[in-house]
Tab-separated table of C-alpha atoms in Angstrom:
chain	number	residue	atom	x	y	z
S	1	MET	CA	70.152	85.870	84.965
S	2	SER	CA	70.758	85.393	88.678
S	3	SER	CA	74.062	86.244	90.246
S	4	PRO	CA	75.945	83.569	92.156
S	5	SER	CA	75.503	83.498	95.895
S	6	TYR	CA	78.522	84.329	98.032
S	7	THR	CA	79.523	84.869	101.643
S	8	VAL	CA	81.962	87.296	103.190
S	9	ARG	CA	83.936	86.243	106.234
S	10	VAL	CA	87.160	86.814	108.078
S	11	ALA	CA	89.946	84.664	106.622
S	12	GLU	CA	90.522	82.061	109.302
S	13	ASP	CA	93.134	79.637	108.024
S	14	PRO	CA	96.089	79.408	105.619
S	15	ALA	CA	93.845	78.319	102.714
S	16	ASP	CA	91.689	81.431	103.220
S	17	ARG	CA	94.788	83.642	103.253
S	18	GLU	CA	96.036	82.033	100.047
S	19	ALA	CA	92.657	82.721	98.436
S	20	CYS	CA	92.947	86.381	99.506
S	21	PHE	CA	96.452	86.609	98.055
S	22	ALA	CA	95.324	84.955	94.806
S	23	VAL	CA	92.612	87.609	94.336
S	24	ARG	CA	95.114	90.383	95.064
S	25	LYS	CA	97.534	88.915	92.531
S	26	GLU	CA	94.824	88.681	89.860
S	27	VAL	CA	93.606	92.255	90.407
S	28	PHE	CA	96.652	94.259	91.454
S	29	VAL	CA	99.616	92.418	89.930
S	30	VAL	CA	98.133	91.018	86.711
S	31	GLU	CA	95.327	93.472	85.895
S	32	GLN	CA	96.799	96.732	87.255
S	33	GLY	CA	100.502	96.025	86.864
S	34	VAL	CA	101.514	96.550	90.498
S	35	PRO	CA	104.926	94.908	91.074
S	36	GLN	CA	104.431	91.712	93.070
S	37	GLU	CA	107.267	92.623	95.439
S	38	ILE	CA	105.337	95.662	96.718
S	39	GLU	CA	101.867	94.083	96.716
S	40	TYR	CA	102.637	91.777	99.643
S	41	ASP	CA	104.175	93.302	102.767
S	42	ALA	CA	105.040	92.700	106.401
S	43	TYR	CA	101.570	93.940	107.444
S	44	ASP	CA	99.918	90.884	105.890
S	45	ALA	CA	101.017	88.646	108.772
S	46	ASP	CA	98.983	90.446	111.457
S	47	ALA	CA	96.219	92.092	109.423
S	48	VAL	CA	92.590	91.011	109.578
S	49	HIS	CA	91.855	89.688	106.084
S	50	VAL	CA	88.305	89.308	104.795
S	51	LEU	CA	87.308	87.033	101.949
S	52	ALA	CA	84.274	86.937	99.677
S	53	ILE	CA	83.792	83.426	98.420
S	54	ARG	CA	81.210	81.974	96.080
S	55	GLU	CA	79.177	79.035	97.335
S	56	ASP	CA	81.196	76.720	95.074
S	57	GLY	CA	84.440	77.846	96.733
S	58	VAL	CA	85.664	80.339	94.115
S	59	PRO	CA	87.188	83.435	95.760
S	60	LEU	CA	85.590	86.674	94.531
S	61	GLY	CA	87.217	89.406	96.579
S	62	THR	CA	89.308	90.382	99.551
S	63	GLY	CA	90.399	93.261	101.730
S	64	ARG	CA	92.346	93.797	104.916
S	65	LEU	CA	92.224	95.835	108.103
S	66	LEU	CA	95.290	97.161	109.866
S	67	TYR	CA	94.893	98.436	113.414
S	68	GLY	CA	97.053	99.455	116.356
S	69	ASP	CA	100.729	100.015	115.618
S	70	ALA	CA	100.375	98.600	112.094
S	71	ALA	CA	97.841	101.294	111.177
S	72	ALA	CA	99.483	104.193	113.043
S	73	ALA	CA	101.826	105.309	110.260
S	74	LYS	CA	99.032	105.179	107.680
S	75	VAL	CA	96.436	107.100	109.717
S	76	GLY	CA	98.473	109.842	111.373
S	77	GLY	CA	99.221	107.998	114.592
S	78	ASP	CA	95.648	107.916	115.947
S	79	PRO	CA	95.130	104.535	117.699
S	80	SER	CA	91.342	104.802	117.280
S	81	VAL	CA	91.587	104.692	113.473
S	82	GLY	CA	91.975	101.530	111.430
S	83	SER	CA	93.344	101.289	107.906
S	84	LEU	CA	91.313	99.516	105.212
S	85	GLY	CA	93.434	98.365	102.327
S	86	ARG	CA	94.087	95.869	99.556
S	87	LEU	CA	90.406	95.816	98.620
S	88	ALA	CA	90.112	93.784	95.423
S	89	VAL	CA	87.220	92.181	93.548
S	90	THR	CA	87.805	89.824	90.636
S	91	PRO	CA	86.611	91.115	87.252
S	92	ALA	CA	83.979	88.359	87.040
S	93	ALA	CA	82.453	89.422	90.389
S	94	ARG	CA	82.253	93.169	89.803
S	95	GLY	CA	78.777	94.631	89.963
S	96	LEU	CA	77.487	91.958	92.376
S	97	GLY	CA	77.888	94.041	95.557
S	98	VAL	CA	81.013	92.160	96.632
S	99	GLY	CA	83.113	95.306	97.164
S	100	ALA	CA	80.521	96.964	99.407
S	101	ALA	CA	80.069	93.722	101.383
S	102	LEU	CA	83.835	93.500	101.915
S	103	VAL	CA	84.022	97.123	103.114
S	104	ARG	CA	81.190	96.530	105.590
S	105	ALA	CA	82.902	93.356	106.881
S	106	ILE	CA	86.140	95.284	107.415
S	107	GLU	CA	84.216	98.028	109.224
S	108	ALA	CA	82.577	95.397	111.444
S	109	ALA	CA	86.020	93.980	112.283
S	110	ALA	CA	87.208	97.518	113.106
S	111	HIS	CA	84.184	98.154	115.316
S	112	THR	CA	84.757	94.845	117.143
S	113	ARG	CA	88.296	96.036	117.909
S	114	GLY	CA	86.990	99.290	119.390
S	115	LEU	CA	88.054	101.567	116.543
S	116	ALA	CA	86.171	104.840	116.004
S	117	SER	CA	86.804	105.253	112.285
S	118	VAL	CA	88.416	103.705	109.234
S	119	ASP	CA	90.857	105.352	106.830
S	120	LEU	CA	91.769	104.152	103.370
S	121	HIS	CA	93.815	105.182	100.353
S	122	ALA	CA	91.460	104.983	97.374
S	123	GLN	CA	92.486	104.844	93.758
S	124	THR	CA	90.996	108.049	92.353
S	125	GLN	CA	88.877	106.053	89.897
S	126	ALA	CA	87.201	104.418	92.943
S	127	LEU	CA	86.382	107.608	94.887
S	128	GLY	CA	82.685	107.458	93.956
S	129	PHE	CA	82.410	103.866	95.199
S	130	TYR	CA	83.771	104.798	98.629
S	131	GLU	CA	81.770	108.039	98.784
S	132	ARG	CA	78.568	106.006	98.311
S	133	LEU	CA	79.646	103.973	101.364
S	134	GLY	CA	80.057	107.128	103.484
S	135	TYR	CA	83.778	107.845	103.092
S	136	VAL	CA	85.004	111.427	102.718
S	137	ALA	CA	88.185	112.299	100.808
S	138	TYR	CA	90.785	114.562	102.401
S	139	GLY	CA	94.246	115.800	101.501
S	140	PRO	CA	95.893	115.987	98.095
S	141	GLU	CA	96.095	113.295	95.442
S	142	PHE	CA	99.243	111.151	95.688
S	143	PRO	CA	100.771	108.259	93.726
S	144	ASP	CA	100.922	104.741	95.145
S	145	ALA	CA	102.456	102.036	92.929
S	146	GLY	CA	102.207	104.577	90.096
S	147	ILE	CA	98.407	104.891	90.514
S	148	PRO	CA	96.755	108.161	91.689
S	149	HIS	CA	95.133	107.873	95.147
S	150	ARG	CA	93.326	110.018	97.741
S	151	ALA	CA	93.016	109.469	101.477
S	152	MET	CA	89.458	108.912	102.741
S	153	ARG	CA	87.868	108.366	106.161
S	154	ARG	CA	84.558	107.214	107.613
S	155	ALA	CA	83.479	107.372	111.239
S	156	LEU	CA	81.965	104.135	112.528
């Protein structure tokens, strides 16, 4: 059985952003029970959003990059560090490499903006996924939306 072909790209227009938000709603709000009012925030307006989309137009995954002032509070104030977040892959697309492709696209966007490294807050159940992509956990476990997380970082 062959897996469907997909592309990963920066979300360029309002339809792309809506596709990103639809994936986040499916994964975080519906599947994981994150309250919708905390899933979407003021950072969404200026973030770089990436979208994985199947060749037939079905969105498969998304993630976002915060940088500059938007990332400062999340990464300890270092302007050379970006913040990867809201990484979500639809249940039907898991196991196809979509998550790794999204992370690499976010890292490429960070590199293009002159950032030296990328931080993220990983759900503890996803630590192994990020470790395989070169991220290193640091600091204690903490709750976010009632889900245990750890901070992680990777130099670019």
